[in-house]
CSV table of C-alpha atoms in Angstrom, one decimal:
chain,number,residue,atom,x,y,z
A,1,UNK,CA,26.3,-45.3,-42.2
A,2,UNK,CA,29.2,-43.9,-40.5
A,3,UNK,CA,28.7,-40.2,-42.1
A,4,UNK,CA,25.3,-40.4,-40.8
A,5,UNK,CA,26.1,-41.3,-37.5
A,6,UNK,CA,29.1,-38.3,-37.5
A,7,UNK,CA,26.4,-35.7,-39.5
A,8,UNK,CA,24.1,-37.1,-36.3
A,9,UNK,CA,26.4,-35.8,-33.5
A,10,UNK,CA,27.3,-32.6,-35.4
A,11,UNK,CA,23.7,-31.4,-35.0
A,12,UNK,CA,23.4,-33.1,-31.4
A,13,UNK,CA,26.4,-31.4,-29.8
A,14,UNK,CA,25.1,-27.3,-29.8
A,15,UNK,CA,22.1,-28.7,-28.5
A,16,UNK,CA,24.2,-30.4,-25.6
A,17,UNK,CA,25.9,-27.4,-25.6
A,18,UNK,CA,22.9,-25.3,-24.9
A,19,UNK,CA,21.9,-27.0,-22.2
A,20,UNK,CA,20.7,-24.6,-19.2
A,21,UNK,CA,22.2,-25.3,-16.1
A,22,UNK,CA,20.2,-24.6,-12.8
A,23,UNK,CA,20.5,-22.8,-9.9
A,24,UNK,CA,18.3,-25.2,-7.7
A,25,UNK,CA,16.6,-28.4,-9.1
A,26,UNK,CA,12.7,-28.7,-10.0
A,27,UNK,CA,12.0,-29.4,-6.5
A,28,UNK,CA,13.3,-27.1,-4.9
A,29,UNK,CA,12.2,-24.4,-6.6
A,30,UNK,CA,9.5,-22.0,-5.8
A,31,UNK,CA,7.0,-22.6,-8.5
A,32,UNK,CA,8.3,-25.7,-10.6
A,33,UNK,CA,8.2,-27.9,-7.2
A,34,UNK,CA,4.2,-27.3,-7.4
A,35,UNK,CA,2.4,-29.3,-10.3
A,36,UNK,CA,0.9,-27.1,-13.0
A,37,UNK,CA,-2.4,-25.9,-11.9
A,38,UNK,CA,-1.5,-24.8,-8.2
A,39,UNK,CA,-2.0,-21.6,-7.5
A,40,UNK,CA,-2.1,-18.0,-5.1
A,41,UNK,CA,-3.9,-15.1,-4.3
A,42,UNK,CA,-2.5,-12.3,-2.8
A,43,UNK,CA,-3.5,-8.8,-1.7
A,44,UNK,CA,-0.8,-6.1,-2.0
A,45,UNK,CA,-1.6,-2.7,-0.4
A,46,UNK,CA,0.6,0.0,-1.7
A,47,UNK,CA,1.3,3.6,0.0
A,48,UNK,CA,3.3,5.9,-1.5
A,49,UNK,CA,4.3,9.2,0.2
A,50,UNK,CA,6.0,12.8,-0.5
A,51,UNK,CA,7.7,14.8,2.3
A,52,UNK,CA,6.6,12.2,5.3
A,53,UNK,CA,2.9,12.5,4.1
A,54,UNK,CA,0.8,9.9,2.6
A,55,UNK,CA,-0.4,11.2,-1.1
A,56,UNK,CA,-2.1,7.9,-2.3
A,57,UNK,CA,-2.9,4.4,-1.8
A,58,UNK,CA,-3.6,1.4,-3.8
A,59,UNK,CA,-4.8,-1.8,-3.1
A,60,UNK,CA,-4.1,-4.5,-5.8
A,61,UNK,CA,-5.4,-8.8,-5.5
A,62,UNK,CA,-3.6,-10.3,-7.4
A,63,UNK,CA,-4.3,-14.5,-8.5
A,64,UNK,CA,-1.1,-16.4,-10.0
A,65,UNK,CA,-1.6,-19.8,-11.7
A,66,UNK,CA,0.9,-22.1,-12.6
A,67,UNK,CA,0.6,-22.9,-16.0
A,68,UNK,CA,3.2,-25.0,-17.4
A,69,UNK,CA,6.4,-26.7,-15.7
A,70,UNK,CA,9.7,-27.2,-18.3
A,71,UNK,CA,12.8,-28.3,-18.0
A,72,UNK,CA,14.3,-25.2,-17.8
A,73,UNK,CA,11.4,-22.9,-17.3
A,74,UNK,CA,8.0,-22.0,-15.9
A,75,UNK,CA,4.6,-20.7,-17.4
A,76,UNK,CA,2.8,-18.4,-15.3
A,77,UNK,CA,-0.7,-17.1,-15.5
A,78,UNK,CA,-1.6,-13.5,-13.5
A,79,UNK,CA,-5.2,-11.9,-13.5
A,80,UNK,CA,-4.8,-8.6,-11.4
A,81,UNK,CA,-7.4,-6.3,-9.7
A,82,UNK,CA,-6.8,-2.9,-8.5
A,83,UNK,CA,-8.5,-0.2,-6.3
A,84,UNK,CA,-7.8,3.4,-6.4
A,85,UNK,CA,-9.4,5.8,-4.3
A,86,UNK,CA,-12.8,4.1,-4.9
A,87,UNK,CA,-12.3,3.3,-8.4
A,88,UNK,CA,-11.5,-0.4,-9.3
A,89,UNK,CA,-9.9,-1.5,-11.9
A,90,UNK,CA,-9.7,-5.4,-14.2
A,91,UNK,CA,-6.4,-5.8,-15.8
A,92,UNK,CA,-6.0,-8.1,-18.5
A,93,UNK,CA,-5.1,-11.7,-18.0
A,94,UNK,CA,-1.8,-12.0,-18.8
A,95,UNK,CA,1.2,-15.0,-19.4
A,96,UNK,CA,4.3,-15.3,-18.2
A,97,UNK,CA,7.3,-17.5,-19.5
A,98,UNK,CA,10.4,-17.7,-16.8
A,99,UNK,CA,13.6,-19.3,-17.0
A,100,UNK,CA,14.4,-21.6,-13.9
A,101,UNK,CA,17.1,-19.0,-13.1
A,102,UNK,CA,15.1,-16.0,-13.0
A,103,UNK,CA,15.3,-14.9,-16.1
A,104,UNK,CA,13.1,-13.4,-18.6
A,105,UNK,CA,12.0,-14.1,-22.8
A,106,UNK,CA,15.3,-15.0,-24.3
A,107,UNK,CA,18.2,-14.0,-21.6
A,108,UNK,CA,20.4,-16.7,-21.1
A,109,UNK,CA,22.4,-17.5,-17.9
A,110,UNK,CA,25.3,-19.0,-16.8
A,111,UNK,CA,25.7,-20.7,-13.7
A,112,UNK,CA,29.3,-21.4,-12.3
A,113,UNK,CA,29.8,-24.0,-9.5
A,114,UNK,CA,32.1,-22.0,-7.1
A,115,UNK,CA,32.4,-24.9,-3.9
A,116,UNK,CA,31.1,-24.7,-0.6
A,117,UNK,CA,30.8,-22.3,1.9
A,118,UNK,CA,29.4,-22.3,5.6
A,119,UNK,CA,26.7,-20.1,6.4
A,120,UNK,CA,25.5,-18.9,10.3
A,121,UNK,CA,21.8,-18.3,11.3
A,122,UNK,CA,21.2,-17.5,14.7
A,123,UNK,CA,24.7,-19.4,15.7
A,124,UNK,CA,23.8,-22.7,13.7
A,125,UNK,CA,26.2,-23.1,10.4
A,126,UNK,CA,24.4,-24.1,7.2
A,127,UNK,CA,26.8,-25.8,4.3
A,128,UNK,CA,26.1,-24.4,1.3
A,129,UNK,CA,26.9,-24.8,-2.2
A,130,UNK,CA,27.9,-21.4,-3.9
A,131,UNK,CA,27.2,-20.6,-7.1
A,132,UNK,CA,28.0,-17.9,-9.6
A,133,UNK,CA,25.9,-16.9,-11.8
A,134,UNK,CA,25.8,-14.2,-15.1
A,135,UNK,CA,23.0,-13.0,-17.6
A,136,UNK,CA,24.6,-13.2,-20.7
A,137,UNK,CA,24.5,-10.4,-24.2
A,138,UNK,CA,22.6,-8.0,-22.5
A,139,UNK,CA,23.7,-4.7,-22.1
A,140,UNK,CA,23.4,-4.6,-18.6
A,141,UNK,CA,25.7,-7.1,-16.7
A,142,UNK,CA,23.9,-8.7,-14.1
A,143,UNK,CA,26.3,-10.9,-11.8
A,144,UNK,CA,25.4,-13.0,-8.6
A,145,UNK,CA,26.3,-15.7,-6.2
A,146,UNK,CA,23.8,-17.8,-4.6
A,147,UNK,CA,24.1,-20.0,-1.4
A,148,UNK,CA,21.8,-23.4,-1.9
A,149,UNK,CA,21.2,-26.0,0.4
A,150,UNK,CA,19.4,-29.0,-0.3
A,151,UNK,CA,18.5,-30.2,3.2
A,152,UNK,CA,17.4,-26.6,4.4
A,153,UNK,CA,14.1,-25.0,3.2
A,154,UNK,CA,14.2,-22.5,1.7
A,155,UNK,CA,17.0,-24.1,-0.1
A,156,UNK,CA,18.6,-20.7,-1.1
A,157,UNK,CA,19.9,-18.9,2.1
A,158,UNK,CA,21.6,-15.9,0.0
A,159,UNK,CA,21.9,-13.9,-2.9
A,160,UNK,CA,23.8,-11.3,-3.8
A,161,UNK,CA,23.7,-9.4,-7.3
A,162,UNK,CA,25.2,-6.8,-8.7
A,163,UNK,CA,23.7,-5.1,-11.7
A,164,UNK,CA,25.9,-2.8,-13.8
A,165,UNK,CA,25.3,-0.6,-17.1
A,166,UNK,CA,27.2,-0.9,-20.4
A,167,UNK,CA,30.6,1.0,-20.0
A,168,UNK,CA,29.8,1.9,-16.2
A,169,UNK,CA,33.0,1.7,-13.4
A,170,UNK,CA,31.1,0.6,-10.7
A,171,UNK,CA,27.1,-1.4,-9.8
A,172,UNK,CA,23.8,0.8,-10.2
A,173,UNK,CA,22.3,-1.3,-8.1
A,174,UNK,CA,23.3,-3.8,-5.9
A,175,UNK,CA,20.9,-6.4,-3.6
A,176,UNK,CA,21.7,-8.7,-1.0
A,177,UNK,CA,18.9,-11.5,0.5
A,178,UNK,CA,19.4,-13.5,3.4
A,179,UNK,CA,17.8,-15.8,5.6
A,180,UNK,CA,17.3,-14.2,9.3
A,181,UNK,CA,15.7,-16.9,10.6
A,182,UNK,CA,14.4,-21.3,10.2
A,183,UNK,CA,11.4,-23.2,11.1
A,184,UNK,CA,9.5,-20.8,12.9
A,185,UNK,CA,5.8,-20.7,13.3
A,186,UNK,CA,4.1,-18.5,11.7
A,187,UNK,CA,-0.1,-18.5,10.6
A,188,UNK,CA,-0.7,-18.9,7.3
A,189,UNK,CA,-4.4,-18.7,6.7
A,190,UNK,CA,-6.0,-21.1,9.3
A,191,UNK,CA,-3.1,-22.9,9.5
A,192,UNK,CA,-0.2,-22.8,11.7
A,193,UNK,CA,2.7,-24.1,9.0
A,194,UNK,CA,6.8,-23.9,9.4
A,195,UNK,CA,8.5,-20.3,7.8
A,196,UNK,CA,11.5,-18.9,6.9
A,197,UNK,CA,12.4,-15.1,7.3
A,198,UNK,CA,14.4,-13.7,4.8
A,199,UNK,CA,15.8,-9.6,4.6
A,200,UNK,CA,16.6,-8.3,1.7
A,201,UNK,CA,18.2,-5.0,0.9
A,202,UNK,CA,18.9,-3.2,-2.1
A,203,UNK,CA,20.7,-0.2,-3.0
A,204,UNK,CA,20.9,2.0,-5.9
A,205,UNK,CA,21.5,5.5,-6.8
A,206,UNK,CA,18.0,7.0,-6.1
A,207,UNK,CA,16.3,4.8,-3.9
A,208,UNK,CA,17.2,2.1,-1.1
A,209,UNK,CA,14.5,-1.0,-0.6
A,210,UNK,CA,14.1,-3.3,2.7
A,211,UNK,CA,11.9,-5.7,2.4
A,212,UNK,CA,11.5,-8.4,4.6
A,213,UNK,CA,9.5,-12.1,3.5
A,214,UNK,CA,8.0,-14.6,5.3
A,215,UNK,CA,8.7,-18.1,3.0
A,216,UNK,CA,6.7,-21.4,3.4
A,217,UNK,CA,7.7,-24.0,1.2
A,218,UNK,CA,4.0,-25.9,1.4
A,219,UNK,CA,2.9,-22.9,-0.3
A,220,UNK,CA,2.9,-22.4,-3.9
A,221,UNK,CA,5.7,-19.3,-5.0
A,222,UNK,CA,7.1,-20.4,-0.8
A,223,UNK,CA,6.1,-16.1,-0.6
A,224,UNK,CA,3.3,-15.6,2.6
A,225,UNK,CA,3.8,-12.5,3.6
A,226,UNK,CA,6.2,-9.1,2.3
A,227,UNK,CA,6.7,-6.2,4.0
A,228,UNK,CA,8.8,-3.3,2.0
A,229,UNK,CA,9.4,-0.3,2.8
A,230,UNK,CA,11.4,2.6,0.1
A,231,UNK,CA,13.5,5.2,0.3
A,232,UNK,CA,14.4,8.0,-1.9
A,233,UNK,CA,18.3,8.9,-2.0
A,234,UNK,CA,17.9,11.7,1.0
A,235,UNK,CA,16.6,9.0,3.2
A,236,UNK,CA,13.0,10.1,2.8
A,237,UNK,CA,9.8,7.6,2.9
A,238,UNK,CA,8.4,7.2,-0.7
A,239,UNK,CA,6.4,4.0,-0.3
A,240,UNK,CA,5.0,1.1,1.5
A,241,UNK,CA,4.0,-2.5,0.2
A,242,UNK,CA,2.4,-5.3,2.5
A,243,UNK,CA,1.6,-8.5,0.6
A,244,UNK,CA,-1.0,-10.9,2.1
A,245,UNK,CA,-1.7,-14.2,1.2
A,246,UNK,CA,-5.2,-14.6,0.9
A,247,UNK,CA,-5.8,-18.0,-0.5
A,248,UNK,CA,-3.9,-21.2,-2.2
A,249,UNK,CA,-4.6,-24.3,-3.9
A,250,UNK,CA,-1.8,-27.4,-4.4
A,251,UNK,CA,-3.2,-29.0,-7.8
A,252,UNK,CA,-3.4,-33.0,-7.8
A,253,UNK,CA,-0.5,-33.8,-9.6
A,254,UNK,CA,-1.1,-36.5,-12.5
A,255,UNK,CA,0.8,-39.8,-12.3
A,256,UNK,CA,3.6,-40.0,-13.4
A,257,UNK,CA,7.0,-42.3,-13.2
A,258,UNK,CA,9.3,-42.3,-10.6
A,259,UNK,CA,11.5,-39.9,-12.7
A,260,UNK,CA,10.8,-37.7,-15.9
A,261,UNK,CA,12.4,-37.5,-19.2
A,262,UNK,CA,15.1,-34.8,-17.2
A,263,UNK,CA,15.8,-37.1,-14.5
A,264,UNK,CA,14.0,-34.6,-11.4
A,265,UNK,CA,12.2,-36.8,-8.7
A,266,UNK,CA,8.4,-35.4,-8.4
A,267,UNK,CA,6.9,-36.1,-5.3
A,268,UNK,CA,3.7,-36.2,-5.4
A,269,UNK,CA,1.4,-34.0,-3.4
A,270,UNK,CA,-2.5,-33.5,-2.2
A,271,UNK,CA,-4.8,-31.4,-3.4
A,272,UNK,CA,-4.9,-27.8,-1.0
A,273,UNK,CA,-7.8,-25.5,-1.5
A,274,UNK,CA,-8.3,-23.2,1.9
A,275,UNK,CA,-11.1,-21.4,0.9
A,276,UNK,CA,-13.5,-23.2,-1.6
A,277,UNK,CA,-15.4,-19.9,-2.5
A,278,UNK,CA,-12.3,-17.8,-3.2
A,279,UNK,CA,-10.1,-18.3,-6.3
């Protein structure tokens, strides 16, 4: 009895070990706070340009479903629709499987509580939890540190990563998101709702991004509105992306107990269609 009781924990402990810690809980993420079925749609209008002169433009709507919520990772579905000078074009239905933590297929992160630090926005200070955070066997390393706070929508209020190739001195590419600005009104669809503004700005070698978001977290993927503009490494426009939310549904979320098997507190929210004829 006893050797099958030590034979038990022998198999037991890499799966303990394994483990994925996360860098925000469930429900305060952007996606896996929503209950599987909720869903977006999106137009994203894309201009790209050579020597200050527009040289094409695409318009793209785009519809993401949430398919499947996991401990440690997210299911989404994306059908796509794009229209270029005149000519549209269906892309394929596709899936999507995403760690918690913003990874991708097999990567494997880990997260490294680094204590607390104050943030300012607009002259209020914002206690944050930092952590640290590192893709792991890839031949890229990608490093970060991320500010959360639980009692401040959007619940991260920075990130900073670095990404740096195999045998490389210094970053390619380096980004840095912050929140600008809390609670302010914004219109989303016929709805005045409560945003976030968050700038973000990243740098590498050939090309420099800005993109600024507007973030609602009543919203499935908390993303309303994008505006990004691109640079090429003289300084020189290459492109412009808007994204526009153009409709949203919050699923009915089946009951459930008070907590799941993982311990996250669900709270349980209403059915949200905008626009019955659109989805």
């Amino acid at each position: 009895m006893l050797r099958a009781v030590a034979m038990m924990f022998v198999l037991i402990l890499p799966m303990l070990g394994q483990a994925q810690e996360l860098l925000v809980p469930h429900e305060h993420h952007e996606w896996a706070s929503f209950p599987a079925g909720s869903w977006k749609q999106v137009k994203q209008v894309t201009e790209t340009f050579k020597e200050g002169e527009l040289v094409s433009s695409m318009t793209t709507t785009l519809t993401v479903r949430l398919k499947e919520v996991g401990k440690d990772y997210i299911v989404l579905q994306r059908e796509a629709k794009s229209e270029v000078s005149g000519q549209v074009f269906e892309k394929p239905i596709r899936e999507f499987r995403s760690g918690l933590n913003g990874q991708s297929g097999s990567q494997r992160v880990r997260i490294t509580p680094s204590g607390e630090q104050k943030l300012s926005i607009l002259g209020k200070s914002y206690s944050c939890k930092v952590r640290q955070m590192e893709v792991l066997d890839e031949p890229t390393k990608i490093t970060g540190k991320i500010y959360y706070s639980s009692d401040t929508p959007p619940f991260i209020l920075r990130r900073e990563h670095t990404f740096t190739p195999e045998g490389a001195q210094s970053p390619q590419k380096e980004m840095v998101s912050e929140v600008v600005a809390l609670n302010k009104p914004y219109p989303v669809l016929t709805e005045i709702k409560t945003v976030a503004f968050i700038v973000q700005k990243t740098t590498a070698s050939d090309e420099t991004t800005e993109t600024v978001e507007a973030q609602c977290t009543e919203v499935p993927g908390f993303v309303v509105g994008t505006w990004m503009t691109a640079y090429d490494a003289n300084g020189k426009l290459k492109s412009k992306t808007t994204v526009q939310l153009l409709n949203y549904e919050v699923a009915v979320e089946t009951i459930k107990p008070t907590t799941t098997k993982t311990g996250h507190f669900r709270n349980k929210r209403q059915q949200r269609r905008v626009f019955d004829d659109v989805k």
